[in-house]
């Protein structure tokens, strides 16, 4: 790459990602970027409010903002970078790394550095979630409610397990204890009702460390993929879990796949239905009698190196 066209980088690191893996992951990549002649600033996450200021300063300098961490870190930075009109890079160092998987970000540090230096900047969609009184929140990969949101809560307490077992353990435990909910799902104004275990509104195909929950989703089609997994016996749901890893679950009778640009969701259940997004707990779904949660697609909202 011609020195006149070198990119400069601000690497924002979540030191807790991947059980503390992020600080080690950033070192070889930052070194290679500096050896290539780039200006590289590495900052460890001081908290969400300070991160917004750091993103603003980096974009104002013309830096590529690089998320060093997991999907939650990536999602928060994607929203901030997109609102500022900047460019995002990814250095996956979390447990799931599903958005990086969708973009094809390599695992080897040398290849990661090469991608940051030479990769094409492409525009991808983001999700906008409005839930309760909070203002719109930008999410990169997916918003999910029900069993999978409960699994997300469980995986945060499963650090005692090897990384490769944390998500399967959390999924099975969530399935073993789930109670179905009565959902109201409106897609572009068309209302449907389901007794369901899970409803996912996806931009990316992957979540839960490689589960291909929305196999036909793409990041730049301007559409949401909505996956409804209707209530079934707990053993049946557990038996079907392996199918999620290659996308075959969408062939099951209890799975409905929809597409649209705006989704409204509410639900009644014996206990509040949790909501998550990109590995982070986001609250609970409104009851059927309340104003619904709203998820909308933001076409081409984010510039990312991929």
PDB file of C-alpha atoms in Angstrom:
ATOM      1  CA  UNK A   1       0.000   0.000   0.000  1.00  0.00           C
ATOM      2  CA  UNK A   2       1.282   3.430  -0.916  1.00  0.00           C
ATOM      3  CA  UNK A   3       2.347   5.354   2.200  1.00  0.00           C
ATOM      4  CA  UNK A   4       0.165   8.282   1.100  1.00  0.00           C
ATOM      5  CA  UNK A   5      -2.875   6.054   1.456  1.00  0.00           C
ATOM      6  CA  UNK A   6      -2.078   4.441   4.790  1.00  0.00           C
ATOM      7  CA  UNK A   7      -4.928   4.297   7.239  1.00  0.00           C
ATOM      8  CA  UNK A   8      -4.587   5.406  10.830  1.00  0.00           C
ATOM      9  CA  UNK A   9      -6.314   3.539  13.624  1.00  0.00           C
ATOM     10  CA  UNK A  10      -7.836   3.961  17.041  1.00  0.00           C
ATOM     11  CA  UNK A  11      -8.109   0.528  18.669  1.00  0.00           C
ATOM     12  CA  UNK A  12     -10.661   0.483  21.479  1.00  0.00           C
ATOM     13  CA  UNK A  13     -10.215  -2.564  23.696  1.00  0.00           C
ATOM     14  CA  UNK A  14     -12.656  -4.212  26.075  1.00  0.00           C
ATOM     15  CA  UNK A  15     -10.229  -5.861  28.515  1.00  0.00           C
ATOM     16  CA  UNK A  16     -12.924  -8.205  29.847  1.00  0.00           C
ATOM     17  CA  UNK A  17     -13.808  -9.707  26.442  1.00  0.00           C
ATOM     18  CA  UNK A  18     -13.137 -13.370  25.910  1.00  0.00           C
ATOM     19  CA  UNK A  19     -12.296 -13.894  29.560  1.00  0.00           C
ATOM     20  CA  UNK A  20      -9.491 -11.352  29.320  1.00  0.00           C
ATOM     21  CA  UNK A  21      -8.242 -12.369  25.850  1.00  0.00           C
ATOM     22  CA  UNK A  22      -8.597  -8.951  24.229  1.00  0.00           C
ATOM     23  CA  UNK A  23      -5.449  -7.297  25.669  1.00  0.00           C
ATOM     24  CA  UNK A  24      -3.313 -10.141  24.299  1.00  0.00           C
ATOM     25  CA  UNK A  25      -5.108 -10.098  20.946  1.00  0.00           C
ATOM     26  CA  UNK A  26      -4.443  -6.420  20.322  1.00  0.00           C
ATOM     27  CA  UNK A  27      -0.642  -6.506  20.758  1.00  0.00           C
ATOM     28  CA  UNK A  28       0.516  -8.326  17.576  1.00  0.00           C
ATOM     29  CA  UNK A  29      -1.983  -6.518  15.351  1.00  0.00           C
ATOM     30  CA  UNK A  30      -1.079  -3.074  16.685  1.00  0.00           C
ATOM     31  CA  UNK A  31       2.599  -3.892  16.201  1.00  0.00           C
ATOM     32  CA  UNK A  32       2.119  -4.890  12.584  1.00  0.00           C
ATOM     33  CA  UNK A  33       0.067  -1.781  11.837  1.00  0.00           C
ATOM     34  CA  UNK A  34       2.802   0.427  13.306  1.00  0.00           C
ATOM     35  CA  UNK A  35       5.489  -1.426  11.374  1.00  0.00           C
ATOM     36  CA  UNK A  36       3.504  -0.684   8.214  1.00  0.00           C
ATOM     37  CA  UNK A  37       3.791   3.030   9.021  1.00  0.00           C
ATOM     38  CA  UNK A  38       0.339   3.643  10.488  1.00  0.00           C
ATOM     39  CA  UNK A  39      -0.415   5.846  13.453  1.00  0.00           C
ATOM     40  CA  UNK A  40      -2.042   3.579  16.026  1.00  0.00           C
ATOM     41  CA  UNK A  41      -3.693   4.584  19.283  1.00  0.00           C
ATOM     42  CA  UNK A  42      -4.716   1.822  21.702  1.00  0.00           C
ATOM     43  CA  UNK A  43      -7.189   2.662  24.472  1.00  0.00           C
ATOM     44  CA  UNK A  44      -8.763   0.335  27.006  1.00  0.00           C
ATOM     45  CA  UNK A  45     -12.486   0.802  27.517  1.00  0.00           C
ATOM     46  CA  UNK A  46     -13.199   3.357  30.244  1.00  0.00           C
ATOM     47  CA  UNK A  47     -16.990   2.829  30.066  1.00  0.00           C
ATOM     48  CA  UNK A  48     -19.831   3.539  27.595  1.00  0.00           C
ATOM     49  CA  UNK A  49     -20.077   7.311  28.113  1.00  0.00           C
ATOM     50  CA  UNK A  50     -16.356   7.875  27.663  1.00  0.00           C
ATOM     51  CA  UNK A  51     -16.341   5.543  24.659  1.00  0.00           C
ATOM     52  CA  UNK A  52     -18.678   7.852  22.763  1.00  0.00           C
ATOM     53  CA  UNK A  53     -16.241  10.715  23.245  1.00  0.00           C
ATOM     54  CA  UNK A  54     -13.311   8.556  22.136  1.00  0.00           C
ATOM     55  CA  UNK A  55     -15.172   7.480  18.999  1.00  0.00           C
ATOM     56  CA  UNK A  56     -16.006  11.099  18.195  1.00  0.00           C
ATOM     57  CA  UNK A  57     -12.384  12.197  18.591  1.00  0.00           C
ATOM     58  CA  UNK A  58     -11.117   9.287  16.490  1.00  0.00           C
ATOM     59  CA  UNK A  59     -13.554   9.936  13.658  1.00  0.00           C
ATOM     60  CA  UNK A  60     -12.712  13.627  13.722  1.00  0.00           C
ATOM     61  CA  UNK A  61      -9.025  12.679  13.246  1.00  0.00           C
ATOM     62  CA  UNK A  62      -9.980  10.472  10.298  1.00  0.00           C
ATOM     63  CA  UNK A  63      -9.020   7.256  12.103  1.00  0.00           C
ATOM     64  CA  UNK A  64     -10.562   3.874  11.520  1.00  0.00           C
ATOM     65  CA  UNK A  65     -12.158   2.865  14.829  1.00  0.00           C
ATOM     66  CA  UNK A  66     -11.331  -0.769  15.598  1.00  0.00           C
ATOM     67  CA  UNK A  67     -13.444  -2.795  18.018  1.00  0.00           C
ATOM     68  CA  UNK A  68     -11.229  -5.169  20.013  1.00  0.00           C
ATOM     69  CA  UNK A  69     -13.561  -7.446  21.922  1.00  0.00           C
ATOM     70  CA  UNK A  70     -16.768  -9.376  21.472  1.00  0.00           C
ATOM     71  CA  UNK A  71     -20.111  -8.787  19.816  1.00  0.00           C
ATOM     72  CA  UNK A  72     -21.387  -6.505  22.593  1.00  0.00           C
ATOM     73  CA  UNK A  73     -18.377  -4.204  22.259  1.00  0.00           C
ATOM     74  CA  UNK A  74     -18.671  -4.319  18.480  1.00  0.00           C
ATOM     75  CA  UNK A  75     -22.359  -3.452  18.559  1.00  0.00           C
ATOM     76  CA  UNK A  76     -21.910  -0.434  20.829  1.00  0.00           C
ATOM     77  CA  UNK A  77     -19.082   0.902  18.687  1.00  0.00           C
ATOM     78  CA  UNK A  78     -20.919   0.183  15.425  1.00  0.00           C
ATOM     79  CA  UNK A  79     -23.763   2.430  16.535  1.00  0.00           C
ATOM     80  CA  UNK A  80     -21.452   5.216  17.655  1.00  0.00           C
ATOM     81  CA  UNK A  81     -19.288   5.039  14.529  1.00  0.00           C
ATOM     82  CA  UNK A  82     -22.276   4.979  12.193  1.00  0.00           C
ATOM     83  CA  UNK A  83     -23.847   8.009  13.875  1.00  0.00           C
ATOM     84  CA  UNK A  84     -20.535   9.891  13.485  1.00  0.00           C
ATOM     85  CA  UNK A  85     -20.076   8.863   9.863  1.00  0.00           C
ATOM     86  CA  UNK A  86     -16.814   7.013  10.532  1.00  0.00           C
ATOM     87  CA  UNK A  87     -15.371   3.654   9.481  1.00  0.00           C
ATOM     88  CA  UNK A  88     -15.222   0.576  11.706  1.00  0.00           C
ATOM     89  CA  UNK A  89     -12.702  -2.250  11.802  1.00  0.00           C
ATOM     90  CA  UNK A  90     -12.990  -5.513  13.755  1.00  0.00           C
ATOM     91  CA  UNK A  91     -10.490  -7.420  15.825  1.00  0.00           C
ATOM     92  CA  UNK A  92     -12.615 -10.236  17.309  1.00  0.00           C
ATOM     93  CA  UNK A  93     -11.578 -11.235  20.816  1.00  0.00           C
ATOM     94  CA  UNK A  94     -14.826 -12.246  22.523  1.00  0.00           C
ATOM     95  CA  UNK A  95     -16.606 -15.524  23.132  1.00  0.00           C
ATOM     96  CA  UNK A  96     -19.000 -15.377  20.188  1.00  0.00           C
ATOM     97  CA  UNK A  97     -17.497 -13.089  17.517  1.00  0.00           C
ATOM     98  CA  UNK A  98     -20.533 -13.715  15.341  1.00  0.00           C
ATOM     99  CA  UNK A  99     -20.575 -10.420  13.440  1.00  0.00           C
ATOM    100  CA  UNK A 100     -16.896 -10.898  12.571  1.00  0.00           C
ATOM    101  CA  UNK A 101     -17.782 -14.429  11.425  1.00  0.00           C
ATOM    102  CA  UNK A 102     -20.473 -13.002   9.160  1.00  0.00           C
ATOM    103  CA  UNK A 103     -17.984 -10.542   7.662  1.00  0.00           C
ATOM    104  CA  UNK A 104     -15.322 -13.225   7.206  1.00  0.00           C
ATOM    105  CA  UNK A 105     -12.731 -11.600   9.463  1.00  0.00           C
ATOM    106  CA  UNK A 106      -9.768 -14.022   9.712  1.00  0.00           C
ATOM    107  CA  UNK A 107      -8.445 -15.528  12.949  1.00  0.00           C
ATOM    108  CA  UNK A 108      -4.704 -15.102  12.362  1.00  0.00           C
ATOM    109  CA  UNK A 109      -3.284 -11.767  13.640  1.00  0.00           C
ATOM    110  CA  UNK A 110      -1.190 -11.295  10.498  1.00  0.00           C
ATOM    111  CA  UNK A 111      -4.255 -11.678   8.312  1.00  0.00           C
ATOM    112  CA  UNK A 112      -6.254  -9.408  10.600  1.00  0.00           C
ATOM    113  CA  UNK A 113      -3.639  -6.674  10.274  1.00  0.00           C
ATOM    114  CA  UNK A 114      -3.540  -7.123   6.499  1.00  0.00           C
ATOM    115  CA  UNK A 115      -7.324  -6.808   6.339  1.00  0.00           C
ATOM    116  CA  UNK A 116      -7.258  -3.573   8.330  1.00  0.00           C
ATOM    117  CA  UNK A 117      -4.532  -2.185   6.070  1.00  0.00           C
ATOM    118  CA  UNK A 118      -5.852  -3.312   2.710  1.00  0.00           C
ATOM    119  CA  UNK A 119      -9.468  -4.406   3.133  1.00  0.00           C
ATOM    120  CA  UNK A 120     -12.297  -2.810   1.206  1.00  0.00           C
ATOM    121  CA  UNK A 121     -14.634  -0.430   3.005  1.00  0.00           C
ATOM    122  CA  UNK A 122     -18.182  -1.676   2.463  1.00  0.00           C
ATOM    123  CA  UNK A 123     -21.517  -0.436   3.714  1.00  0.00           C
ATOM    124  CA  UNK A 124     -23.689  -2.749   5.770  1.00  0.00           C
ATOM    125  CA  UNK A 125     -27.070  -2.463   7.448  1.00  0.00           C
ATOM    126  CA  UNK A 126     -27.709  -2.014  11.160  1.00  0.00           C
ATOM    127  CA  UNK A 127     -30.780  -2.596  13.306  1.00  0.00           C
ATOM    128  CA  UNK A 128     -32.527   0.077  15.318  1.00  0.00           C
ATOM    129  CA  UNK A 129     -34.287  -1.138  18.469  1.00  0.00           C
ATOM    130  CA  UNK A 130     -36.777   0.965  20.435  1.00  0.00           C
ATOM    131  CA  UNK A 131     -37.704  -0.729  23.707  1.00  0.00           C
ATOM    132  CA  UNK A 132     -39.678   0.939  26.471  1.00  0.00           C
ATOM    133  CA  UNK A 133     -38.787   4.525  27.325  1.00  0.00           C
ATOM    134  CA  UNK A 134     -35.211   4.239  26.073  1.00  0.00           C
ATOM    135  CA  UNK A 135     -34.313   5.952  22.832  1.00  0.00           C
ATOM    136  CA  UNK A 136     -33.394   3.978  19.716  1.00  0.00           C
ATOM    137  CA  UNK A 137     -30.382   1.693  20.123  1.00  0.00           C
ATOM    138  CA  UNK A 138     -28.329   0.515  17.159  1.00  0.00           C
ATOM    139  CA  UNK A 139     -27.578  -3.204  17.042  1.00  0.00           C
ATOM    140  CA  UNK A 140     -25.308  -4.939  14.550  1.00  0.00           C
ATOM    141  CA  UNK A 141     -26.282  -8.604  14.360  1.00  0.00           C
ATOM    142  CA  UNK A 142     -29.657  -9.467  15.861  1.00  0.00           C
ATOM    143  CA  UNK A 143     -32.292  -8.741  18.484  1.00  0.00           C
ATOM    144  CA  UNK A 144     -33.792 -11.834  20.107  1.00  0.00           C
ATOM    145  CA  UNK A 145     -36.399 -12.576  22.744  1.00  0.00           C
ATOM    146  CA  UNK A 146     -37.370 -15.648  24.701  1.00  0.00           C
ATOM    147  CA  UNK A 147     -35.215 -18.740  25.133  1.00  0.00           C
ATOM    148  CA  UNK A 148     -32.151 -17.335  23.398  1.00  0.00           C
ATOM    149  CA  UNK A 149     -32.179 -14.151  25.461  1.00  0.00           C
ATOM    150  CA  UNK A 150     -32.367 -16.340  28.561  1.00  0.00           C
ATOM    151  CA  UNK A 151     -29.426 -18.374  27.224  1.00  0.00           C
ATOM    152  CA  UNK A 152     -27.512 -15.124  26.822  1.00  0.00           C
ATOM    153  CA  UNK A 153     -28.078 -14.378  30.492  1.00  0.00           C
ATOM    154  CA  UNK A 154     -26.910 -17.865  31.461  1.00  0.00           C
ATOM    155  CA  UNK A 155     -23.748 -17.778  29.365  1.00  0.00           C
ATOM    156  CA  UNK A 156     -22.606 -14.711  31.297  1.00  0.00           C
ATOM    157  CA  UNK A 157     -22.465 -16.910  34.404  1.00  0.00           C
ATOM    158  CA  UNK A 158     -20.775 -19.895  32.710  1.00  0.00           C
ATOM    159  CA  UNK A 159     -17.169 -18.685  32.736  1.00  0.00           C
ATOM    160  CA  UNK A 160     -16.205 -21.801  34.700  1.00  0.00           C
ATOM    161  CA  UNK A 161     -16.730 -23.878  31.543  1.00  0.00           C
ATOM    162  CA  UNK A 162     -14.320 -24.084  28.583  1.00  0.00           C
ATOM    163  CA  UNK A 163     -15.265 -21.465  25.971  1.00  0.00           C
ATOM    164  CA  UNK A 164     -16.459 -24.012  23.421  1.00  0.00           C
ATOM    165  CA  UNK A 165     -18.982 -25.424  25.896  1.00  0.00           C
ATOM    166  CA  UNK A 166     -20.424 -22.192  27.294  1.00  0.00           C
ATOM    167  CA  UNK A 167     -23.008 -21.498  24.583  1.00  0.00           C
ATOM    168  CA  UNK A 168     -24.247 -25.104  24.180  1.00  0.00           C
ATOM    169  CA  UNK A 169     -24.572 -25.404  27.968  1.00  0.00           C
ATOM    170  CA  UNK A 170     -26.490 -22.135  28.189  1.00  0.00           C
ATOM    171  CA  UNK A 171     -28.800 -23.099  25.322  1.00  0.00           C
ATOM    172  CA  UNK A 172     -29.666 -26.484  26.827  1.00  0.00           C
ATOM    173  CA  UNK A 173     -30.222 -25.042  30.291  1.00  0.00           C
ATOM    174  CA  UNK A 174     -32.454 -22.293  28.889  1.00  0.00           C
ATOM    175  CA  UNK A 175     -34.480 -24.836  26.898  1.00  0.00           C
ATOM    176  CA  UNK A 176     -34.878 -27.032  29.970  1.00  0.00           C
ATOM    177  CA  UNK A 177     -36.466 -24.212  31.950  1.00  0.00           C
ATOM    178  CA  UNK A 178     -38.316 -22.179  29.310  1.00  0.00           C
ATOM    179  CA  UNK A 179     -42.005 -21.332  29.364  1.00  0.00           C
ATOM    180  CA  UNK A 180     -43.678 -20.388  26.065  1.00  0.00           C
ATOM    181  CA  UNK A 181     -45.067 -16.915  25.533  1.00  0.00           C
ATOM    182  CA  UNK A 182     -47.988 -15.571  23.532  1.00  0.00           C
ATOM    183  CA  UNK A 183     -46.369 -13.265  20.967  1.00  0.00           C
ATOM    184  CA  UNK A 184     -47.801 -10.558  18.785  1.00  0.00           C
ATOM    185  CA  UNK A 185     -45.472 -10.017  15.813  1.00  0.00           C
ATOM    186  CA  UNK A 186     -46.202  -7.337  13.234  1.00  0.00           C
ATOM    187  CA  UNK A 187     -44.015  -7.299  10.111  1.00  0.00           C
ATOM    188  CA  UNK A 188     -44.491  -4.234   7.926  1.00  0.00           C
ATOM    189  CA  UNK A 189     -47.979  -3.862   9.361  1.00  0.00           C
ATOM    190  CA  UNK A 190     -49.107  -7.491   8.946  1.00  0.00           C
ATOM    191  CA  UNK A 191     -49.949  -8.906  12.369  1.00  0.00           C
ATOM    192  CA  UNK A 192     -49.453 -12.534  13.399  1.00  0.00           C
ATOM    193  CA  UNK A 193     -49.829 -14.294  16.751  1.00  0.00           C
ATOM    194  CA  UNK A 194     -47.720 -17.190  17.963  1.00  0.00           C
ATOM    195  CA  UNK A 195     -47.246 -19.364  21.018  1.00  0.00           C
ATOM    196  CA  UNK A 196     -43.490 -19.341  20.764  1.00  0.00           C
ATOM    197  CA  UNK A 197     -40.256 -20.137  22.534  1.00  0.00           C
ATOM    198  CA  UNK A 198     -38.169 -17.613  20.650  1.00  0.00           C
ATOM    199  CA  UNK A 199     -38.417 -14.741  18.172  1.00  0.00           C
ATOM    200  CA  UNK A 200     -35.272 -13.432  16.485  1.00  0.00           C
ATOM    201  CA  UNK A 201     -34.998 -10.321  14.312  1.00  0.00           C
ATOM    202  CA  UNK A 202     -31.749 -10.748  12.408  1.00  0.00           C
ATOM    203  CA  UNK A 203     -29.436  -8.697  10.257  1.00  0.00           C
ATOM    204  CA  UNK A 204     -26.644 -11.301  10.399  1.00  0.00           C
ATOM    205  CA  UNK A 205     -26.957 -15.059   9.937  1.00  0.00           C
ATOM    206  CA  UNK A 206     -25.035 -15.928  13.093  1.00  0.00           C
ATOM    207  CA  UNK A 207     -25.396 -15.636  16.827  1.00  0.00           C
ATOM    208  CA  UNK A 208     -24.594 -17.723  19.900  1.00  0.00           C
ATOM    209  CA  UNK A 209     -21.036 -18.555  18.785  1.00  0.00           C
ATOM    210  CA  UNK A 210     -21.755 -19.845  15.314  1.00  0.00           C
ATOM    211  CA  UNK A 211     -25.429 -20.776  15.420  1.00  0.00           C
ATOM    212  CA  UNK A 212     -26.777 -20.075  11.919  1.00  0.00           C
ATOM    213  CA  UNK A 213     -30.095 -18.807  13.186  1.00  0.00           C
ATOM    214  CA  UNK A 214     -31.021 -16.846  10.040  1.00  0.00           C
ATOM    215  CA  UNK A 215     -29.315 -18.772   7.218  1.00  0.00           C
ATOM    216  CA  UNK A 216     -30.545 -16.510   4.414  1.00  0.00           C
ATOM    217  CA  UNK A 217     -29.726 -13.189   6.090  1.00  0.00           C
ATOM    218  CA  UNK A 218     -27.282 -10.817   4.426  1.00  0.00           C
ATOM    219  CA  UNK A 219     -25.812  -7.611   5.782  1.00  0.00           C
ATOM    220  CA  UNK A 220     -26.586  -5.341   2.858  1.00  0.00           C
ATOM    221  CA  UNK A 221     -30.033  -6.276   1.513  1.00  0.00           C
ATOM    222  CA  UNK A 222     -32.034  -3.689   3.467  1.00  0.00           C
ATOM    223  CA  UNK A 223     -34.176  -6.425   5.009  1.00  0.00           C
ATOM    224  CA  UNK A 224     -34.737  -8.001   8.406  1.00  0.00           C
ATOM    225  CA  UNK A 225     -34.970 -11.779   8.696  1.00  0.00           C
ATOM    226  CA  UNK A 226     -37.476 -12.782  11.376  1.00  0.00           C
ATOM    227  CA  UNK A 227     -37.229 -16.298  12.797  1.00  0.00           C
ATOM    228  CA  UNK A 228     -40.129 -17.530  14.942  1.00  0.00           C
ATOM    229  CA  UNK A 229     -39.603 -20.809  16.805  1.00  0.00           C
ATOM    230  CA  UNK A 230     -43.008 -21.879  17.997  1.00  0.00           C
ATOM    231  CA  UNK A 231     -43.590 -23.618  21.309  1.00  0.00           C
ATOM    232  CA  UNK A 232     -42.792 -27.330  21.355  1.00  0.00           C
ATOM    233  CA  UNK A 233     -41.851 -29.977  23.878  1.00  0.00           C
ATOM    234  CA  UNK A 234     -38.595 -29.300  25.673  1.00  0.00           C
ATOM    235  CA  UNK A 235     -37.029 -32.545  24.482  1.00  0.00           C
ATOM    236  CA  UNK A 236     -38.017 -31.797  20.875  1.00  0.00           C
ATOM    237  CA  UNK A 237     -36.405 -28.369  21.112  1.00  0.00           C
ATOM    238  CA  UNK A 238     -33.246 -29.846  22.612  1.00  0.00           C
ATOM    239  CA  UNK A 239     -33.045 -32.480  19.882  1.00  0.00           C
ATOM    240  CA  UNK A 240     -33.393 -29.838  17.192  1.00  0.00           C
ATOM    241  CA  UNK A 241     -30.643 -27.627  18.653  1.00  0.00           C
ATOM    242  CA  UNK A 242     -27.828 -29.129  16.493  1.00  0.00           C
ATOM    243  CA  UNK A 243     -29.768 -28.143  13.374  1.00  0.00           C
ATOM    244  CA  UNK A 244     -29.335 -24.466  14.275  1.00  0.00           C
ATOM    245  CA  UNK A 245     -25.585 -24.674  13.654  1.00  0.00           C
ATOM    246  CA  UNK A 246     -26.022 -25.283   9.932  1.00  0.00           C
ATOM    247  CA  UNK A 247     -29.371 -23.563   9.430  1.00  0.00           C
ATOM    248  CA  UNK A 248     -31.454 -26.721   8.936  1.00  0.00           C
ATOM    249  CA  UNK A 249     -33.824 -25.709  11.735  1.00  0.00           C
ATOM    250  CA  UNK A 250     -35.705 -23.455   9.301  1.00  0.00           C
ATOM    251  CA  UNK A 251     -37.008 -26.617   7.604  1.00  0.00           C
ATOM    252  CA  UNK A 252     -38.876 -27.669  10.770  1.00  0.00           C
ATOM    253  CA  UNK A 253     -42.648 -27.249  10.913  1.00  0.00           C
ATOM    254  CA  UNK A 254     -42.496 -25.172  14.091  1.00  0.00           C
ATOM    255  CA  UNK A 255     -40.152 -22.588  12.545  1.00  0.00           C
ATOM    256  CA  UNK A 256     -41.497 -19.624  10.560  1.00  0.00           C
ATOM    257  CA  UNK A 257     -39.239 -17.345   8.532  1.00  0.00           C
ATOM    258  CA  UNK A 258     -40.403 -13.854   7.561  1.00  0.00           C
ATOM    259  CA  UNK A 259     -38.728 -10.812   6.033  1.00  0.00           C
ATOM    260  CA  UNK A 260     -39.504  -7.129   6.308  1.00  0.00           C
ATOM    261  CA  UNK A 261     -38.229  -3.699   7.217  1.00  0.00           C
ATOM    262  CA  UNK A 262     -40.102  -2.937  10.441  1.00  0.00           C
ATOM    263  CA  UNK A 263     -41.062  -5.390  13.160  1.00  0.00           C
ATOM    264  CA  UNK A 264     -43.184  -4.757  16.239  1.00  0.00           C
ATOM    265  CA  UNK A 265     -43.072  -7.359  19.024  1.00  0.00           C
ATOM    266  CA  UNK A 266     -44.885  -7.816  22.320  1.00  0.00           C
ATOM    267  CA  UNK A 267     -45.643 -10.857  24.431  1.00  0.00           C
ATOM    268  CA  UNK A 268     -47.501 -12.175  27.455  1.00  0.00           C
ATOM    269  CA  UNK A 269     -46.085 -14.972  29.599  1.00  0.00           C
ATOM    270  CA  UNK A 270     -46.023 -16.207  33.183  1.00  0.00           C
ATOM    271  CA  UNK A 271     -42.693 -14.420  33.615  1.00  0.00           C
ATOM    272  CA  UNK A 272     -41.395 -11.388  31.667  1.00  0.00           C
ATOM    273  CA  UNK A 273     -39.860 -12.318  28.302  1.00  0.00           C
ATOM    274  CA  UNK A 274     -36.197 -11.220  28.177  1.00  0.00           C
ATOM    275  CA  UNK A 275     -34.709  -9.383  25.205  1.00  0.00           C
ATOM    276  CA  UNK A 276     -31.078  -9.438  24.101  1.00  0.00           C
ATOM    277  CA  UNK A 277     -29.003  -8.025  21.285  1.00  0.00           C
ATOM    278  CA  UNK A 278     -25.494  -9.012  20.176  1.00  0.00           C
ATOM    279  CA  UNK A 279     -24.845 -10.903  23.390  1.00  0.00           C
ATOM    280  CA  UNK A 280     -26.048  -8.140  25.707  1.00  0.00           C
ATOM    281  CA  UNK A 281     -29.212  -8.158  27.865  1.00  0.00           C
ATOM    282  CA  UNK A 282     -31.460  -5.273  26.802  1.00  0.00           C
ATOM    283  CA  UNK A 283     -34.567  -5.630  28.986  1.00  0.00           C
ATOM    284  CA  UNK A 284     -37.913  -7.390  28.637  1.00  0.00           C
ATOM    285  CA  UNK A 285     -40.616  -7.368  25.984  1.00  0.00           C
ATOM    286  CA  UNK A 286     -43.682  -5.198  26.566  1.00  0.00           C
ATOM    287  CA  UNK A 287     -46.927  -6.993  27.380  1.00  0.00           C
ATOM    288  CA  UNK A 288     -49.552  -7.388  24.657  1.00  0.00           C
ATOM    289  CA  UNK A 289     -51.509  -4.507  26.183  1.00  0.00           C
ATOM    290  CA  UNK A 290     -48.539  -2.102  25.979  1.00  0.00           C
ATOM    291  CA  UNK A 291     -46.727  -0.312  23.175  1.00  0.00           C
ATOM    292  CA  UNK A 292     -44.572  -2.915  21.384  1.00  0.00           C
ATOM    293  CA  UNK A 293     -40.828  -3.070  20.978  1.00  0.00           C
ATOM    294  CA  UNK A 294     -39.887  -1.882  17.494  1.00  0.00           C
ATOM    295  CA  UNK A 295     -36.995  -3.111  15.341  1.00  0.00           C
ATOM    296  CA  UNK A 296     -36.237  -1.339  12.066  1.00  0.00           C
ATOM    297  CA  UNK A 297     -33.566  -1.826   9.429  1.00  0.00           C
ATOM    298  CA  UNK A 298     -31.109   0.981   8.749  1.00  0.00           C
ATOM    299  CA  UNK A 299     -29.862   0.265   5.218  1.00  0.00           C
ATOM    300  CA  UNK A 300     -26.163   0.936   4.638  1.00  0.00           C
ATOM    301  CA  UNK A 301     -25.820   2.665   8.004  1.00  0.00           C
ATOM    302  CA  UNK A 302     -22.288   1.473   8.763  1.00  0.00           C
ATOM    303  CA  UNK A 303     -19.017   1.656   6.844  1.00  0.00           C
ATOM    304  CA  UNK A 304     -16.844  -1.324   7.804  1.00  0.00           C
ATOM    305  CA  UNK A 305     -13.584  -2.810   6.573  1.00  0.00           C
ATOM    306  CA  UNK A 306     -14.223  -6.352   5.344  1.00  0.00           C
TER     307      UNK A 306
END
